[in-house]
Short mmCIF file of C-alpha atoms in Angstrom, two decimals:
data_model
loop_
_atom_site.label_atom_id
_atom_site.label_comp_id
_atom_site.label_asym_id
_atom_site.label_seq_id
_atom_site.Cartn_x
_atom_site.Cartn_y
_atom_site.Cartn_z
CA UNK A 1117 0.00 0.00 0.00
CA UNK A 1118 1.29 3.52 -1.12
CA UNK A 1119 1.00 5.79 0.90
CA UNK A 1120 0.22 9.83 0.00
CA UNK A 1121 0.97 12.51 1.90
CA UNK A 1122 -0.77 15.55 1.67
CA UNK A 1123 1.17 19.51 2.31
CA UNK A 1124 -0.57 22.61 3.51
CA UNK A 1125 2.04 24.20 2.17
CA UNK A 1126 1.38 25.41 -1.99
CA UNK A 1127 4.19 24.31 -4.20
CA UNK A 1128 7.01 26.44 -6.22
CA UNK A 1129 4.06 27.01 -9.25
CA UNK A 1130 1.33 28.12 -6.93
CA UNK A 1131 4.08 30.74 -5.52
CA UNK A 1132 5.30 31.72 -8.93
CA UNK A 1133 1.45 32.31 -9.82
CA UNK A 1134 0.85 34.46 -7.06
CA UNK A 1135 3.98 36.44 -7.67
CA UNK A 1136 2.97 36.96 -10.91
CA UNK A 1137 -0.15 38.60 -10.04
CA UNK A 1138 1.56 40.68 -7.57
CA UNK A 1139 4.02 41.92 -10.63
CA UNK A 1140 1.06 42.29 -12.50
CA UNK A 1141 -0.61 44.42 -10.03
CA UNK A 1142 2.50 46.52 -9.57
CA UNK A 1143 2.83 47.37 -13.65
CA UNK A 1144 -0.97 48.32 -13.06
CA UNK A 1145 -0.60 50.26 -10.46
CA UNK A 1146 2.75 52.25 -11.95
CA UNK A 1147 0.72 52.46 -15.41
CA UNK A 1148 -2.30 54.18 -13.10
CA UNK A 1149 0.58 56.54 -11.27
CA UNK A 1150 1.67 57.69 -14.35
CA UNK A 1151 -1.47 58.57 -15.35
CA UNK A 1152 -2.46 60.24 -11.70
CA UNK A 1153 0.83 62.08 -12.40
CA UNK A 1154 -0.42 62.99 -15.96
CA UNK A 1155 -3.52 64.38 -15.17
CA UNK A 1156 -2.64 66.27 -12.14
CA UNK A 1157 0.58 67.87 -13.98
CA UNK A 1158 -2.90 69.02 -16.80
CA UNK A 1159 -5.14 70.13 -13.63
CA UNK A 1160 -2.55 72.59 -12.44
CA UNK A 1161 -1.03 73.84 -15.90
CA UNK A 1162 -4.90 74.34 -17.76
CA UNK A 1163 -6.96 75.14 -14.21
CA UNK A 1164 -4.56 77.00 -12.41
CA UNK A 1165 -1.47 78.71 -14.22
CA UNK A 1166 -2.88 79.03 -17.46
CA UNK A 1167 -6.29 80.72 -16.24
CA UNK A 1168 -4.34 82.90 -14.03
CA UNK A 1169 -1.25 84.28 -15.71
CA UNK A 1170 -2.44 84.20 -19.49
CA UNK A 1171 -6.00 84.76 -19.64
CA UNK A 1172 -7.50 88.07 -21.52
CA UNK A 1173 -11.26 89.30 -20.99
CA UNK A 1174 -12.79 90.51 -23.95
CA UNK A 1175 -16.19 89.97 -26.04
CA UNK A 1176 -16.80 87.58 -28.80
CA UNK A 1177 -19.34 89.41 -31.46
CA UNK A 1178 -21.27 86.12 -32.58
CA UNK A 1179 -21.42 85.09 -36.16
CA UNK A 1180 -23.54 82.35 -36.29
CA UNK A 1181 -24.26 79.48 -33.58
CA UNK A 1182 -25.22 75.55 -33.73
CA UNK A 1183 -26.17 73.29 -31.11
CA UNK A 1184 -23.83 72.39 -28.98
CA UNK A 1185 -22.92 68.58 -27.74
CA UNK A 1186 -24.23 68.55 -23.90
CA UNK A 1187 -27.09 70.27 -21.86
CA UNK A 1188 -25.07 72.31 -20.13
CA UNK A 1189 -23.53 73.68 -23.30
CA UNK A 1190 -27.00 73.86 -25.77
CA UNK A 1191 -25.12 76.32 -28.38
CA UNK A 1192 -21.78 76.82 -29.58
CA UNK A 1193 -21.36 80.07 -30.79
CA UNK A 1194 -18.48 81.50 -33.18
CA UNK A 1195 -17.58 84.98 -34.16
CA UNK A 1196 -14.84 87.63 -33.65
CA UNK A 1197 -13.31 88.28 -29.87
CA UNK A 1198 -11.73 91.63 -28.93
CA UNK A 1199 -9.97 92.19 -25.77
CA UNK A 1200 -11.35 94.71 -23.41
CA UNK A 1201 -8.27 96.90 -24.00
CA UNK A 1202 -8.17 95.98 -27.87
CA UNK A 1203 -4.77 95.18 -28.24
CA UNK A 1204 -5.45 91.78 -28.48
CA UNK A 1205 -8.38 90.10 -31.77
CA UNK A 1206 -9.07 87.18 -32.96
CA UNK A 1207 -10.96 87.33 -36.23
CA UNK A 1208 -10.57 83.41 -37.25
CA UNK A 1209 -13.67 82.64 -35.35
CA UNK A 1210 -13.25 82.30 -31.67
CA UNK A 1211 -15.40 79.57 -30.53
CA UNK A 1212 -17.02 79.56 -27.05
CA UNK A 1213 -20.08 77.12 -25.60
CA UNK A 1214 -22.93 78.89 -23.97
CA UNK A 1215 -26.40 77.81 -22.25
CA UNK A 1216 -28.26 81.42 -23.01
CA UNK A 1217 -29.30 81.48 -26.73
CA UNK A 1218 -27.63 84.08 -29.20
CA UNK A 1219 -27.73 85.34 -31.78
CA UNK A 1220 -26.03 86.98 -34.82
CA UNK A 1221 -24.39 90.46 -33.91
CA UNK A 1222 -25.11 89.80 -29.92
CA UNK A 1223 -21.84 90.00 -27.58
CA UNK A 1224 -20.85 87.81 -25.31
CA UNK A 1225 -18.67 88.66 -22.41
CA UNK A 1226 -15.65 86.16 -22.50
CA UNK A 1227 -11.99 84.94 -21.02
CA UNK A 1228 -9.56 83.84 -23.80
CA UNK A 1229 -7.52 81.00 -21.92
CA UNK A 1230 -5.22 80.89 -24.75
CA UNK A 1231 -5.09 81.09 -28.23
CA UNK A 1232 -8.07 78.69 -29.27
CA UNK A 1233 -9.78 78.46 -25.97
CA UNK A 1234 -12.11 80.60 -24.61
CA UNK A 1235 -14.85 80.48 -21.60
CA UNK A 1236 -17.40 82.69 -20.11
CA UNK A 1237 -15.95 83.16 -17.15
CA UNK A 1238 -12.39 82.54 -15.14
CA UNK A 1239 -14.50 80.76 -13.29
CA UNK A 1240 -15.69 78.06 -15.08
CA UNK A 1241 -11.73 78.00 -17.06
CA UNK A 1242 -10.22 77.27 -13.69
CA UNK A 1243 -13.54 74.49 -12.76
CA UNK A 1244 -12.65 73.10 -16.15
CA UNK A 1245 -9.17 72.44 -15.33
CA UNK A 1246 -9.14 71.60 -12.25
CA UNK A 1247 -11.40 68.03 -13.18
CA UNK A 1248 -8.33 67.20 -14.75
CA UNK A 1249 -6.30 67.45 -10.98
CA UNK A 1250 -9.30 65.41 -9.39
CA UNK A 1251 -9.18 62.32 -11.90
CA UNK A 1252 -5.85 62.32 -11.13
CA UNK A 1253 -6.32 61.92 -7.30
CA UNK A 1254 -9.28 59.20 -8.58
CA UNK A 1255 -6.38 57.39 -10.01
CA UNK A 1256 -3.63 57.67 -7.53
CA UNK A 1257 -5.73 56.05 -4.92
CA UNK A 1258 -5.80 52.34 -7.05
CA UNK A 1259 -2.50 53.17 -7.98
CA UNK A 1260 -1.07 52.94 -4.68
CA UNK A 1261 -3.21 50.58 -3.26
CA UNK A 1262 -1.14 48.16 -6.66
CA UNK A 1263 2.04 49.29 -5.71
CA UNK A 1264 2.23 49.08 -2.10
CA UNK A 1265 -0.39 45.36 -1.94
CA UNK A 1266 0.52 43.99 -4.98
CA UNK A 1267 -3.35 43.46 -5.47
CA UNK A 1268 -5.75 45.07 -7.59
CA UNK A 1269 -8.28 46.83 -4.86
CA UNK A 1270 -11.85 44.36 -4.45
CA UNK A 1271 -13.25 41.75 -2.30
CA UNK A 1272 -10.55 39.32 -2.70
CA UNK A 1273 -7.67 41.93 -1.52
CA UNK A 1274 -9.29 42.41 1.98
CA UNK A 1275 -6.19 40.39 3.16
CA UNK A 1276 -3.69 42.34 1.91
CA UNK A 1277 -5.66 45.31 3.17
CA UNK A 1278 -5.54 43.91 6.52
CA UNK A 1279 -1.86 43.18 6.64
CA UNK A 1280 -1.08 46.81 5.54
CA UNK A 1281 -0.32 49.47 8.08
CA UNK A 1282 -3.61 51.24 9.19
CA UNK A 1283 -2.78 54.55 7.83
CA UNK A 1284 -2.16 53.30 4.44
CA UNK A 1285 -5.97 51.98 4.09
CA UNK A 1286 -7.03 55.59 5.41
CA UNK A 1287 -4.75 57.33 2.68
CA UNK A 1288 -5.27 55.38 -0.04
CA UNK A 1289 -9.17 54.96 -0.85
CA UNK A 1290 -10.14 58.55 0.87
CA UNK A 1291 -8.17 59.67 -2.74
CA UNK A 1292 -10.27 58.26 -4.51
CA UNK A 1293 -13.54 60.32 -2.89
CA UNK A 1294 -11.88 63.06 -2.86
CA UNK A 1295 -11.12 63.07 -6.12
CA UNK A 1296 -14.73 62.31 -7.48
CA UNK A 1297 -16.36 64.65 -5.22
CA UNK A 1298 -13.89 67.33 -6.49
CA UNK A 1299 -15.25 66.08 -9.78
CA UNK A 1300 -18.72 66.66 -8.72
CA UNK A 1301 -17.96 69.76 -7.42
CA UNK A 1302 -16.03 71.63 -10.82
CA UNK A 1303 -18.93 70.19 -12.70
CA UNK A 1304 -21.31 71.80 -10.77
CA UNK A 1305 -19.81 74.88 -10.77
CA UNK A 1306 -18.31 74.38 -14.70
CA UNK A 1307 -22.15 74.08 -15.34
CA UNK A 1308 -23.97 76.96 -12.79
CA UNK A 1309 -21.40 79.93 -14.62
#
């Protein structure tokens, strides 16, 4: 009679599986940092610097409009902008998205952002850049939570959560609301100017 003996222990392929997954993880979660990093560097270049230091109030004296792609935009008006101190025009058709209806010869109060970009108000220039800086935070949280567990966040990580210092689990997934209710927030505002 043979007899079998049975290990609790897993053997070398049942460790090389789970250290794949773990490597696996880790590319995910640098691919996700880079992309936190990405999107952050955007939110504070369009919805902070660019806003502040290069943008020029003026009027754009509409042309013509068409419907615009979202509710909060219904028309997309184009015609010519001219600074407020009229050094600076833009005759090529500056293109801005409104919610009141226009038409041809009204003026609409705008901020040029830069060249091709203009808004109706700093306001809503800065609440459209900064979405880009809150994404990023929406990403940073699963990107950590990759690097640092080797796990992609869900029901089955709950281990690896466990075995992680405390403050890590409070710093990690708190990102992640942040960053969506900062979303919520530049949309609502983004949408009310």
């Amino acid at each position: 009679m043979v007899k079998s003996e049975v290990s609790g222990t897993p053997g070398p392929a049942a460790g090389r599986g789970r250290g794949m997954r773990a490597f696996g993880a880790r590319l995910i979660g640098l691919l996700l940092l880079a992309l936190a990093l990405g999107l952050g560097y955007a939110g504070v270049v369009s919805g902070i610097q660019e806003p502040f230091s290069k943008s020029i109030a003026g009027t754009i004296t509409v042309e013509r409009c068409a419907e615009g792609d979202t509710r909060r935009a219904p028309q997309e008006c184009e015609g010519v902008f001219v600074s407020d101190d009229g050094k600076t025009k833009d005759s090529d058709f500056a293109e801005v998205e409104t919610e009141e209806p226009y038409v041809k010869g009204d003026r609409i109060d705008v901020v040029q952002i830069d060249t091709y970009s203009y808004e109706t108000s700093l306001t809503s220039a800065v609440a459209a850049g900064l979405r880009y800086l809150f994404g990023g935070l929406c990403a940073l949280g699963p990107a950590l939570f990759c690097l640092i567990a080797g796990r992609w966040p869900g029901p089955r990580a709950a281990g690896a959560l466990r075995s992680l210092p405390p403050a890590f689990s409070w710093m990690t997934f708190p990102l992640v609301g942040v960053g969506l209710l900062g979303l919520i927030v530049c949309g609502i505002v983004k949408g009310a100017t």
